[in-house]
mmCIF file of C-alpha atoms in Angstrom:
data_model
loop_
_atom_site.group_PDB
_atom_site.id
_atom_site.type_symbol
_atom_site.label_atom_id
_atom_site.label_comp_id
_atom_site.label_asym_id
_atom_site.label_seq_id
_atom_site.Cartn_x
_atom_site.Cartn_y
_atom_site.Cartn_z
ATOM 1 C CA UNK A 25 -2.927 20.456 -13.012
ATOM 2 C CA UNK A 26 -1.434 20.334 -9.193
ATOM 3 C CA UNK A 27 1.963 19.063 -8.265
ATOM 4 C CA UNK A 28 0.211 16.132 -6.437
ATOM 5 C CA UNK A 29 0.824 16.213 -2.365
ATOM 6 C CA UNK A 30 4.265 15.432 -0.816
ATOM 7 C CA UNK A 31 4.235 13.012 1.553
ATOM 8 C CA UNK A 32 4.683 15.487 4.151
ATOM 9 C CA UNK A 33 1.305 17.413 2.701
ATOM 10 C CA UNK A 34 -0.335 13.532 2.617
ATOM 11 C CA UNK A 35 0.291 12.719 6.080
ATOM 12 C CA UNK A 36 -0.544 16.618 7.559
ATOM 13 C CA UNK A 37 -3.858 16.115 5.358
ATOM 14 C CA UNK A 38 -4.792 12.330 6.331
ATOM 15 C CA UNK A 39 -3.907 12.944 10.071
ATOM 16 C CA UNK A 40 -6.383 15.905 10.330
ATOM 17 C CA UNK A 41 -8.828 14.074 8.250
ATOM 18 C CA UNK A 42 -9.112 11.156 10.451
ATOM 19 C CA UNK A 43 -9.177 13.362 13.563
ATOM 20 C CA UNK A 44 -12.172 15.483 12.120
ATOM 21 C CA UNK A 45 -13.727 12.743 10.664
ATOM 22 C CA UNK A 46 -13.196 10.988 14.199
ATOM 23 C CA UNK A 47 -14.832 13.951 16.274
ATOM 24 C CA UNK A 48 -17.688 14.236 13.724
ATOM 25 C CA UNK A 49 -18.058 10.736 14.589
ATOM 26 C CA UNK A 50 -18.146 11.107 18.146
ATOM 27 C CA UNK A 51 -20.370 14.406 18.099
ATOM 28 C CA UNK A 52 -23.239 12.744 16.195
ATOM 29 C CA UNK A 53 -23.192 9.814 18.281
ATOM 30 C CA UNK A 54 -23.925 11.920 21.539
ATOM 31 C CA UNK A 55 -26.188 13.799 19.399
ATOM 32 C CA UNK A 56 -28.300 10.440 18.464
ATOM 33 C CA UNK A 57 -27.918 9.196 21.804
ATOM 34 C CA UNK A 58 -29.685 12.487 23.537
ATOM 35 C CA UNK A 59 -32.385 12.391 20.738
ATOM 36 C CA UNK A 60 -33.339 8.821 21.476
ATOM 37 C CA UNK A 61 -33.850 9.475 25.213
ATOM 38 C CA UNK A 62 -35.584 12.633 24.191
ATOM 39 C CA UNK A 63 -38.611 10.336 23.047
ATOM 40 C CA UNK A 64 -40.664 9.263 19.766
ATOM 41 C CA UNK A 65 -41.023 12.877 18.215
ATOM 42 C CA UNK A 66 -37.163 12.547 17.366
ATOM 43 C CA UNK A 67 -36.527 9.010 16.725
ATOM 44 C CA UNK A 68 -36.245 10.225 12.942
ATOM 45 C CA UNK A 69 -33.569 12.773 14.099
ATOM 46 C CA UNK A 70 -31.931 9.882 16.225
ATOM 47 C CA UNK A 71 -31.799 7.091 12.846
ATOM 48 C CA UNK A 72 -30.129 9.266 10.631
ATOM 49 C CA UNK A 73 -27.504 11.425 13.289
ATOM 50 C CA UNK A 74 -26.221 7.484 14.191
ATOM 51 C CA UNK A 75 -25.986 6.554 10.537
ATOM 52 C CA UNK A 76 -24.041 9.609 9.779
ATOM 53 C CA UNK A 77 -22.221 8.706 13.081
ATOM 54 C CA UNK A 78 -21.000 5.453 12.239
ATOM 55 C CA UNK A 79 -20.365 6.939 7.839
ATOM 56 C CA UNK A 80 -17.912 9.555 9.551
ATOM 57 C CA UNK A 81 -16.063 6.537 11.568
ATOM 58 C CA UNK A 82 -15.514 4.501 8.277
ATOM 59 C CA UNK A 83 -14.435 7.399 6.632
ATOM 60 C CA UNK A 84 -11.919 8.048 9.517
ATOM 61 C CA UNK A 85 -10.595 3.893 9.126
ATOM 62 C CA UNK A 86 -10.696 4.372 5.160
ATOM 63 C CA UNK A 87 -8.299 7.262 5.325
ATOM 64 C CA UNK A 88 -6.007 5.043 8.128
ATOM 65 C CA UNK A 89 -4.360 2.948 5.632
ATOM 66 C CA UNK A 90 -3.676 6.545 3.660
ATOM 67 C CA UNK A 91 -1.037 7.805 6.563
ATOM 68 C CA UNK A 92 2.166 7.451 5.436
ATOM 69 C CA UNK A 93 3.874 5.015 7.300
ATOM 70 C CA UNK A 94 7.289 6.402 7.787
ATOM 71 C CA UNK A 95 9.646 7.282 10.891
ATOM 72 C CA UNK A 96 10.143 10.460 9.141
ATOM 73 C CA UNK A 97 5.940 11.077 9.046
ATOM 74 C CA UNK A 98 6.195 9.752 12.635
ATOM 75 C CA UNK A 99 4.314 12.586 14.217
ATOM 76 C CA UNK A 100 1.299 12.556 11.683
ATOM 77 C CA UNK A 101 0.399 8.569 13.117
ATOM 78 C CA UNK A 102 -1.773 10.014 15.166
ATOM 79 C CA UNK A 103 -5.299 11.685 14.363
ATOM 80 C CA UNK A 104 -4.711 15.199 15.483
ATOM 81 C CA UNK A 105 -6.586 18.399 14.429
ATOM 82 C CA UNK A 106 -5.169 20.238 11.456
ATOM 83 C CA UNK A 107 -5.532 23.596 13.543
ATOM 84 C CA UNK A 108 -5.685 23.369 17.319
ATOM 85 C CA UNK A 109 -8.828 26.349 17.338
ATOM 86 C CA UNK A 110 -10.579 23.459 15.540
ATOM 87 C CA UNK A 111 -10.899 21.712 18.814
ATOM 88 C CA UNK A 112 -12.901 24.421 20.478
ATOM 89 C CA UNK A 113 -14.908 25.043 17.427
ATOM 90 C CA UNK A 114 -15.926 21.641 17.118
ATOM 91 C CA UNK A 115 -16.485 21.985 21.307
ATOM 92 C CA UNK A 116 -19.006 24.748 20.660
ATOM 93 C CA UNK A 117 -20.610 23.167 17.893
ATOM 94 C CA UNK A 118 -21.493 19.941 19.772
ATOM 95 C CA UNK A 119 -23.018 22.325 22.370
ATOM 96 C CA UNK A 120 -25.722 22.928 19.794
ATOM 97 C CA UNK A 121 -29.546 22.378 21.546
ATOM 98 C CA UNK A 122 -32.295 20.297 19.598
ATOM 99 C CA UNK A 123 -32.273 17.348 17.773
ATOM 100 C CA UNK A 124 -33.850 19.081 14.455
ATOM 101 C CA UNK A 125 -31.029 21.538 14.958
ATOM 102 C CA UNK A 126 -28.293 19.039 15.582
ATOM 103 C CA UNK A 127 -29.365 16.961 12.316
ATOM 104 C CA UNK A 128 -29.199 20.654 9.834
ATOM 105 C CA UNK A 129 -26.315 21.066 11.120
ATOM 106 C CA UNK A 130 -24.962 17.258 10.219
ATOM 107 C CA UNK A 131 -26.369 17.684 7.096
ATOM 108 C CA UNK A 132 -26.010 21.338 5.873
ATOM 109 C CA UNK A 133 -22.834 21.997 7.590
ATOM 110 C CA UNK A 134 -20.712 18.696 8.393
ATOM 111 C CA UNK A 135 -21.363 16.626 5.047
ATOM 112 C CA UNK A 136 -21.001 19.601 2.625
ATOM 113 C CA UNK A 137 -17.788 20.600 4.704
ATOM 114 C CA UNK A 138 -16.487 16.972 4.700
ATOM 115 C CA UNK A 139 -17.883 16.586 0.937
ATOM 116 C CA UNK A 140 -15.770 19.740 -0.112
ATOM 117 C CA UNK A 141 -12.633 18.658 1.320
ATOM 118 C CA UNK A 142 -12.864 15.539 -0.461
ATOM 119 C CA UNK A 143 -14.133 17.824 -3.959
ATOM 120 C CA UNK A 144 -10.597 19.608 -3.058
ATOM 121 C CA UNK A 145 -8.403 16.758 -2.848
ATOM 122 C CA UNK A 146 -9.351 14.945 -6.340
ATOM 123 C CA UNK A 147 -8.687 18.449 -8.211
ATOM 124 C CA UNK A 148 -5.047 19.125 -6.244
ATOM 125 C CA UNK A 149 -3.955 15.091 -6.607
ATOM 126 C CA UNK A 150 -2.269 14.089 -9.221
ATOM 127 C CA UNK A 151 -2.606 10.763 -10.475
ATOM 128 C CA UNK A 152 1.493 9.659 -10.424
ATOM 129 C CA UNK A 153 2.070 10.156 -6.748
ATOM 130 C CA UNK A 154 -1.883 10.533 -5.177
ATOM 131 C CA UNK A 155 -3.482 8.006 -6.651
ATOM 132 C CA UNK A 156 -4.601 6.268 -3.637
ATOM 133 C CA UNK A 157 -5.789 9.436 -1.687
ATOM 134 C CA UNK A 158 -7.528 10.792 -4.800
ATOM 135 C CA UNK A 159 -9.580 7.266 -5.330
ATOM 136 C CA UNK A 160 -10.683 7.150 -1.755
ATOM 137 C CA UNK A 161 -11.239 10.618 -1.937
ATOM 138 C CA UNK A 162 -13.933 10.259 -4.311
ATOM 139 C CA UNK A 163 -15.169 6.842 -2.943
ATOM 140 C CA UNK A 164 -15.526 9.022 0.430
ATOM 141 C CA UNK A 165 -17.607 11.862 -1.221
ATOM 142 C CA UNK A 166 -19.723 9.486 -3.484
ATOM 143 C CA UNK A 167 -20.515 7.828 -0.388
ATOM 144 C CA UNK A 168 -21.497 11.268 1.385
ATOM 145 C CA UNK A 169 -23.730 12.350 -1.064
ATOM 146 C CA UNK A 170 -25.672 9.301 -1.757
ATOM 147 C CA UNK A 171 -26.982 9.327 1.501
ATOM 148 C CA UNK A 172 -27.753 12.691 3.142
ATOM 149 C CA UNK A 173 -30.039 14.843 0.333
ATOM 150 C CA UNK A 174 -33.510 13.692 2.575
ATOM 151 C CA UNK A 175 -32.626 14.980 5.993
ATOM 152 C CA UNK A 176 -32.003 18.700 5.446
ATOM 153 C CA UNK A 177 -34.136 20.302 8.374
ATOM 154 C CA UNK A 178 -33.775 23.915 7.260
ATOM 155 C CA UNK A 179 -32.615 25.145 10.592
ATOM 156 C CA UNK A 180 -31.228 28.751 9.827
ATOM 157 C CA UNK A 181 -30.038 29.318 12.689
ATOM 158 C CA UNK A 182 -28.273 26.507 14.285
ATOM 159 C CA UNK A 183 -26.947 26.249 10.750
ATOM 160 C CA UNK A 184 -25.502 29.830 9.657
ATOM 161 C CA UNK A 185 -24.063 29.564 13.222
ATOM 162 C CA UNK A 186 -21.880 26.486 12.518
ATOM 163 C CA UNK A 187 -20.922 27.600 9.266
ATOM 164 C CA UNK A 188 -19.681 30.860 10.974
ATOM 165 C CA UNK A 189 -17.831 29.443 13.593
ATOM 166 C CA UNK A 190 -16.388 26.600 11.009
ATOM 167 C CA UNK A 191 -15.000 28.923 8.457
ATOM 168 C CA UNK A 192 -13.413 31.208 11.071
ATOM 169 C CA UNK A 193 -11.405 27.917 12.445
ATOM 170 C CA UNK A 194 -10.581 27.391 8.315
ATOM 171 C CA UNK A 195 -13.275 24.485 8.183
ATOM 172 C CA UNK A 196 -12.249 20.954 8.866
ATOM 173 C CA UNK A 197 -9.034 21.240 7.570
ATOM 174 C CA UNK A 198 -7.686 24.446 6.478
ATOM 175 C CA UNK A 199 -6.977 25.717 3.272
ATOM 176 C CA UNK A 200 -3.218 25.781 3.662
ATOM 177 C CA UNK A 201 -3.675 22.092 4.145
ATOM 178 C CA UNK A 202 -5.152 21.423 1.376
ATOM 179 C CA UNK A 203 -3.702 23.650 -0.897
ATOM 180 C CA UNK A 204 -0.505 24.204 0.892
ATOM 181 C CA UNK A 205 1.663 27.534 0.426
ATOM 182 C CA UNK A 206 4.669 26.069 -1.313
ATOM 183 C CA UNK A 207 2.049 25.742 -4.289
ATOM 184 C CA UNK A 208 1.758 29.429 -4.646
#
């Protein structure tokens, strides 16, 4: 059974959760936008990339109240990536062409990614000093997999490149985040 998170480890992990959570947002809202305009064939691809647009912003308000509010946790306030290389990751990601590409890649990259951390998070909390993070946690996941099993596209491609470029970054938020060194 884990230690449970410091605060310091809470606020590090919340504040890059929100910002990935925030940019996943924003990424599948362009994404549904371009497949609108891009006509009836991909109005299917457009539905489901704004749902999962607007599920990644409530996730990213859900984990707000999460942050640690303390002048000590001061610089974790803000959303900011849990590794800067995430920024340019998530930059060459969104460059990804197609809708039916875009949407595997939502669906067989971001929710699984998203899904794990949460997976991660309600086996390293522990119940005396997480119990709020682990509970949304799994509210968060539940919520991610009740919606998304449908829309997998099967787009090898687009798909095994994300996950390439994802895992070199350390995914959404990286392992040391999650699990953080002192715990070794």
């Amino acid at each position: 059974m884990s230690r449970g998170y410091s605060v310091a480890q809470t606020a590090r992990l919340v504040c890059g959760l929100r910002w990935a959570c925030g940019r996943l947002s924003e990424i599948l809202g362009v994404w549904a936008q371009e497949a609108a305009t891009a006509g009836a064939p991909h109005a299917a691809a457009s539905v489901h990339l704004a749902a999962l647009s607007r599920r990644f912003a409530a996730h990213r308000e859900a984990l707000e109240v999460l942050q640690p509010d303390s002048q000590l946790m001061a610089s974790w306030r803000e959303a900011a990536p849990a590794d800067p290389a995430l920024v340019a990751v998530l930059d060459t990601i969104a460059a990804t062409e197609g809708p039916s590409e875009r949407l595997a890649v939502a669906v067989e990259v971001f929710v699984p990614q998203l899904s794990g951390v949460y997976e991660q998070i309600g086996e390293h909390a522990a119940p005396h000093c997480d119990g709020a993070l682990a509970s949304a946690a799994r509210a968060l996941r539940h919520d991610l997999d009740g919606g998304t099993a449908a829309a997998g596209t099967g787009q090898l491609g687009a798909v095994e490149a994300a996950r390439r470029v994802l895992a070199a970054a350390g995914d959404l938020v990286g392992p040391d985040v999650l699990t953080p060194e002192e715990w070794s």
